Amino acid sequence: MATNITWHPSLSRRERNEFRKQRGMTIWFTGLSASGKSTVATALEQHLLHLGLSTYRLDGDNVRFGLNKDLGFSEKDRNENIRRIAEVAKLFADASTIALTSFISPYKADRQVARELHAAPGPAGADDEPLPFIEVYVDVPVSVAEQRDPKGLYKKARAGEIKEFTGISAPYEAPEAPEIVIKTHEKSVEECVQQIVEWLNEKGYIKTQ
């Protein structure tokens, strides 16, 4: 643990949001491998950017090329993987950016840690604006995800080539009360994006008109 360090305060979230003319938040996609998390998150990122909103997507595979290249897929490493991503997403949200994260994040406890991290007081303390944490559950049956299997991971898991694979040999703990549930086997990517955008608009997090 680091010692002899001091937190240096910055602008309040409210001030940043006013200057940037948008509210920072994290939209956290969770679901099985091949459920469509990255596909929908990418389309949502493009849509929000076209609306003139500052947005950045953090992808489960992409961060393992850099930030989390030292982590494997044990339960301990998966926990640390999600902890780091939650911290990074919070930084983006603190900077009045919409952070989109697309990670399996199979454990309820890890997702709760991410949620609580965003609920912590900002630089200005308890009176500062909270950081919205919007959990999007990409609810797809294992059978559908396995049928898609674009990376061939389910096939390898069934063959025993991949140990502790979520949905096959490792558990996925579905969210109990996510803000949004999308079903990519029942709706198109465009329809899923529209569902999320309408929810954000209804809650007053963004303005599309």
CSV table of N, CA, C and O in Angstrom, one decimal, residues 47-104:
chain,number,residue,atom,x,y,z
A,47,HIS,N,-23.2,6.6,-31.8
A,47,HIS,CA,-24.5,7.4,-31.8
A,47,HIS,C,-24.3,8.6,-30.9
A,47,HIS,O,-24.7,9.7,-31.3
A,48,LEU,N,-23.7,8.4,-29.7
A,48,LEU,CA,-23.6,9.5,-28.8
A,48,LEU,C,-22.6,10.5,-29.3
A,48,LEU,O,-22.8,11.7,-29.1
A,49,LEU,N,-21.5,10.1,-30.0
A,49,LEU,CA,-20.6,11.0,-30.6
A,49,LEU,C,-21.2,11.9,-31.7
A,49,LEU,O,-21.0,13.1,-31.8
A,50,HIS,N,-22.1,11.2,-32.4
A,50,HIS,CA,-22.9,12.0,-33.5
A,50,HIS,C,-23.8,13.0,-32.8
A,50,HIS,O,-24.1,14.0,-33.5
A,51,LEU,N,-24.2,12.8,-31.6
A,51,LEU,CA,-25.0,13.8,-30.9
A,51,LEU,C,-24.2,14.9,-30.3
A,51,LEU,O,-24.7,15.8,-29.7
A,52,GLY,N,-22.8,14.8,-30.5
A,52,GLY,CA,-21.9,15.8,-30.0
A,52,GLY,C,-21.5,15.6,-28.5
A,52,GLY,O,-21.0,16.5,-27.9
A,53,LEU,N,-21.7,14.4,-28.0
A,53,LEU,CA,-21.4,14.1,-26.6
A,53,LEU,C,-20.0,13.4,-26.5
A,53,LEU,O,-19.7,12.5,-27.3
A,54,SER,N,-19.2,13.8,-25.6
A,54,SER,CA,-17.9,13.2,-25.3
A,54,SER,C,-18.1,11.8,-24.8
A,54,SER,O,-18.7,11.7,-23.7
A,55,THR,N,-17.6,10.8,-25.5
A,55,THR,CA,-17.8,9.4,-25.1
A,55,THR,C,-16.6,8.6,-25.4
A,55,THR,O,-15.9,8.8,-26.3
A,56,TYR,N,-16.3,7.6,-24.5
A,56,TYR,CA,-15.2,6.7,-24.8
A,56,TYR,C,-15.5,5.3,-24.3
A,56,TYR,O,-16.1,5.1,-23.2
A,57,ARG,N,-15.2,4.3,-25.1
A,57,ARG,CA,-15.5,2.9,-24.8
A,57,ARG,C,-14.3,2.2,-24.3
A,57,ARG,O,-13.2,2.2,-24.9
A,58,LEU,N,-14.4,1.5,-23.2
A,58,LEU,CA,-13.4,0.6,-22.7
A,58,LEU,C,-13.9,-0.8,-22.9
A,58,LEU,O,-14.9,-1.3,-22.4
A,59,ASP,N,-13.1,-1.6,-23.7
A,59,ASP,CA,-13.5,-2.9,-24.1
A,59,ASP,C,-12.7,-4.0,-23.4
A,59,ASP,O,-11.5,-3.8,-23.1
A,60,GLY,N,-13.3,-5.1,-23.0
A,60,GLY,CA,-12.7,-6.1,-22.3
A,60,GLY,C,-11.4,-6.7,-22.8
A,60,GLY,O,-10.4,-6.9,-22.1
A,61,ASP,N,-11.4,-6.9,-24.1
A,61,ASP,CA,-10.2,-7.4,-24.8
A,61,ASP,C,-9.1,-6.3,-24.9
A,61,ASP,O,-7.9,-6.5,-24.7
A,62,ASN,N,-9.5,-5.1,-25.3
A,62,ASN,CA,-8.6,-4.1,-25.6
A,62,ASN,C,-7.7,-3.7,-24.4
A,62,ASN,O,-6.5,-3.4,-24.6
A,63,VAL,N,-8.3,-3.6,-23.2
A,63,VAL,CA,-7.5,-3.2,-22.1
A,63,VAL,C,-6.5,-4.2,-21.7
A,63,VAL,O,-5.5,-3.9,-21.0
A,64,ARG,N,-6.7,-5.4,-22.1
A,64,ARG,CA,-5.7,-6.5,-21.8
A,64,ARG,C,-4.4,-6.4,-22.7
A,64,ARG,O,-3.5,-7.1,-22.4
A,65,PHE,N,-4.4,-5.5,-23.6
A,65,PHE,CA,-3.3,-5.3,-24.4
A,65,PHE,C,-2.3,-4.2,-23.7
A,65,PHE,O,-1.2,-4.1,-24.1
A,66,GLY,N,-2.9,-3.5,-22.8
A,66,GLY,CA,-2.1,-2.5,-22.1
A,66,GLY,C,-2.3,-2.5,-20.6
A,66,GLY,O,-1.5,-3.1,-19.9
A,67,LEU,N,-3.3,-1.7,-20.2
A,67,LEU,CA,-3.5,-1.5,-18.7
A,67,LEU,C,-3.5,-2.8,-17.9
A,67,LEU,O,-2.9,-2.9,-16.9
A,68,ASN,N,-4.2,-3.8,-18.5
A,68,ASN,CA,-4.3,-5.1,-17.7
A,68,ASN,C,-3.6,-6.3,-18.3
A,68,ASN,O,-4.0,-7.4,-18.2
A,69,LYS,N,-2.5,-6.0,-19.0
A,69,LYS,CA,-1.7,-7.0,-19.7
A,69,LYS,C,-1.1,-8.0,-18.7
A,69,LYS,O,-0.7,-9.1,-19.1
A,70,ASP,N,-0.9,-7.6,-17.5
A,70,ASP,CA,-0.3,-8.4,-16.5
A,70,ASP,C,-1.3,-9.4,-15.8
A,70,ASP,O,-0.9,-10.2,-14.9
A,71,LEU,N,-2.6,-9.3,-16.2
A,71,LEU,CA,-3.6,-10.1,-15.5
A,71,LEU,C,-4.0,-11.3,-16.3
A,71,LEU,O,-4.1,-11.3,-17.6
A,72,GLY,N,-4.3,-12.4,-15.6
A,72,GLY,CA,-4.8,-13.6,-16.3
A,72,GLY,C,-6.3,-13.7,-16.1
A,72,GLY,O,-7.0,-12.7,-16.1
A,73,PHE,N,-6.8,-15.0,-16.0
A,73,PHE,CA,-8.2,-15.1,-15.9
A,73,PHE,C,-8.6,-15.9,-14.7
A,73,PHE,O,-9.7,-16.5,-14.6
A,74,SER,N,-7.8,-16.0,-13.7
A,74,SER,CA,-8.2,-16.5,-12.4
A,74,SER,C,-9.2,-15.6,-11.7
A,74,SER,O,-9.4,-14.5,-12.2
A,75,GLU,N,-9.9,-16.1,-10.7
A,75,GLU,CA,-10.9,-15.3,-10.1
A,75,GLU,C,-10.3,-14.0,-9.5
A,75,GLU,O,-10.8,-12.9,-9.6
A,76,LYS,N,-9.1,-14.2,-8.9
A,76,LYS,CA,-8.4,-13.0,-8.3
A,76,LYS,C,-8.1,-12.0,-9.4
A,76,LYS,O,-8.3,-10.8,-9.2
A,77,ASP,N,-7.6,-12.5,-10.5
A,77,ASP,CA,-7.2,-11.6,-11.6
A,77,ASP,C,-8.4,-10.9,-12.2
A,77,ASP,O,-8.4,-9.8,-12.6
A,78,ARG,N,-9.5,-11.7,-12.3
A,78,ARG,CA,-10.7,-11.1,-12.9
A,78,ARG,C,-11.2,-10.0,-11.9
A,78,ARG,O,-11.7,-9.0,-12.4
A,79,ASN,N,-11.1,-10.2,-10.6
A,79,ASN,CA,-11.6,-9.2,-9.7
A,79,ASN,C,-10.7,-7.9,-9.9
A,79,ASN,O,-11.3,-6.8,-9.9
A,80,GLU,N,-9.4,-8.1,-10.0
A,80,GLU,CA,-8.5,-6.9,-10.2
A,80,GLU,C,-8.8,-6.3,-11.5
A,80,GLU,O,-8.7,-5.0,-11.6
A,81,ASN,N,-9.1,-7.0,-12.5
A,81,ASN,CA,-9.4,-6.5,-13.9
A,81,ASN,C,-10.6,-5.5,-13.8
A,81,ASN,O,-10.5,-4.4,-14.3
A,82,ILE,N,-11.6,-6.0,-13.1
A,82,ILE,CA,-12.8,-5.1,-13.0
A,82,ILE,C,-12.6,-3.9,-12.1
A,82,ILE,O,-13.1,-2.8,-12.3
A,83,ARG,N,-11.8,-4.1,-11.0
A,83,ARG,CA,-11.5,-3.0,-10.1
A,83,ARG,C,-10.8,-1.9,-10.9
A,83,ARG,O,-11.1,-0.7,-10.7
A,84,ARG,N,-9.8,-2.3,-11.6
A,84,ARG,CA,-9.0,-1.3,-12.4
A,84,ARG,C,-9.9,-0.5,-13.4
A,84,ARG,O,-9.9,0.7,-13.6
A,85,ILE,N,-10.8,-1.3,-14.1
A,85,ILE,CA,-11.7,-0.7,-15.1
A,85,ILE,C,-12.6,0.2,-14.4
A,85,ILE,O,-13.0,1.3,-15.0
A,86,ALA,N,-13.1,-0.1,-13.3
A,86,ALA,CA,-14.1,0.7,-12.5
A,86,ALA,C,-13.4,2.1,-12.2
A,86,ALA,O,-14.0,3.1,-12.3
A,87,GLU,N,-12.1,2.0,-11.8
A,87,GLU,CA,-11.4,3.2,-11.5
A,87,GLU,C,-11.2,4.1,-12.7
A,87,GLU,O,-11.3,5.3,-12.6
A,88,VAL,N,-10.8,3.5,-13.8
A,88,VAL,CA,-10.6,4.2,-15.1
A,88,VAL,C,-11.9,4.8,-15.5
A,88,VAL,O,-12.0,6.0,-16.0
A,89,ALA,N,-13.0,4.0,-15.5
A,89,ALA,CA,-14.3,4.6,-15.9
A,89,ALA,C,-14.7,5.7,-15.1
A,89,ALA,O,-15.2,6.7,-15.6
A,90,LYS,N,-14.4,5.7,-13.8
A,90,LYS,CA,-14.8,6.8,-12.9
A,90,LYS,C,-14.0,8.0,-13.3
A,90,LYS,O,-14.5,9.1,-13.2
A,91,LEU,N,-12.7,7.9,-13.7
A,91,LEU,CA,-11.9,9.0,-14.1
A,91,LEU,C,-12.6,9.7,-15.3
A,91,LEU,O,-12.6,10.9,-15.4
A,92,PHE,N,-13.0,8.9,-16.3
A,92,PHE,CA,-13.6,9.4,-17.5
A,92,PHE,C,-14.9,10.2,-17.1
A,92,PHE,O,-15.2,11.3,-17.5
A,93,ALA,N,-15.7,9.5,-16.2
A,93,ALA,CA,-17.0,10.1,-15.8
A,93,ALA,C,-16.7,11.4,-15.0
A,93,ALA,O,-17.5,12.4,-15.2
A,94,ASP,N,-15.7,11.4,-14.2
A,94,ASP,CA,-15.3,12.6,-13.4
A,94,ASP,C,-15.0,13.8,-14.4
A,94,ASP,O,-15.2,14.9,-14.0
A,95,ALA,N,-14.4,13.4,-15.6
A,95,ALA,CA,-14.1,14.4,-16.6
A,95,ALA,C,-15.2,14.8,-17.5
A,95,ALA,O,-15.0,15.3,-18.6
A,96,SER,N,-16.5,14.5,-17.0
A,96,SER,CA,-17.7,14.8,-17.8
A,96,SER,C,-17.7,14.1,-19.1
A,96,SER,O,-18.2,14.7,-20.1
A,97,THR,N,-17.2,12.9,-19.1
A,97,THR,CA,-17.3,12.1,-20.3
A,97,THR,C,-18.2,10.9,-20.0
A,97,THR,O,-18.3,10.4,-18.9
A,98,ILE,N,-18.9,10.4,-21.1
A,98,ILE,CA,-19.7,9.2,-20.9
A,98,ILE,C,-18.8,8.0,-21.1
A,98,ILE,O,-18.3,7.7,-22.3
A,99,ALA,N,-18.5,7.2,-20.1
A,99,ALA,CA,-17.6,6.0,-20.2
A,99,ALA,C,-18.5,4.8,-20.5
A,99,ALA,O,-19.5,4.6,-19.8
A,100,LEU,N,-18.2,4.1,-21.5
A,100,LEU,CA,-18.9,2.8,-21.8
A,100,LEU,C,-17.9,1.7,-21.6
A,100,LEU,O,-16.8,1.7,-22.1
A,101,THR,N,-18.3,0.7,-20.8
A,101,THR,CA,-17.5,-0.4,-20.5
A,101,THR,C,-18.2,-1.7,-20.9
A,101,THR,O,-19.4,-1.9,-20.6
A,102,SER,N,-17.5,-2.5,-21.7
A,102,SER,CA,-18.1,-3.8,-22.1
A,102,SER,C,-17.2,-5.0,-21.7
A,102,SER,O,-16.2,-5.3,-22.3
A,103,PHE,N,-17.5,-5.5,-20.5
A,103,PHE,CA,-16.8,-6.6,-19.8
A,103,PHE,C,-17.8,-7.6,-19.4
A,103,PHE,O,-18.9,-7.3,-19.0
A,104,ILE,N,-17.4,-8.9,-19.4
A,104,ILE,CA,-18.3,-9.9,-18.9
A,104,ILE,C,-18.6,-9.6,-17.5
A,104,ILE,O,-19.8,-9.7,-17.1
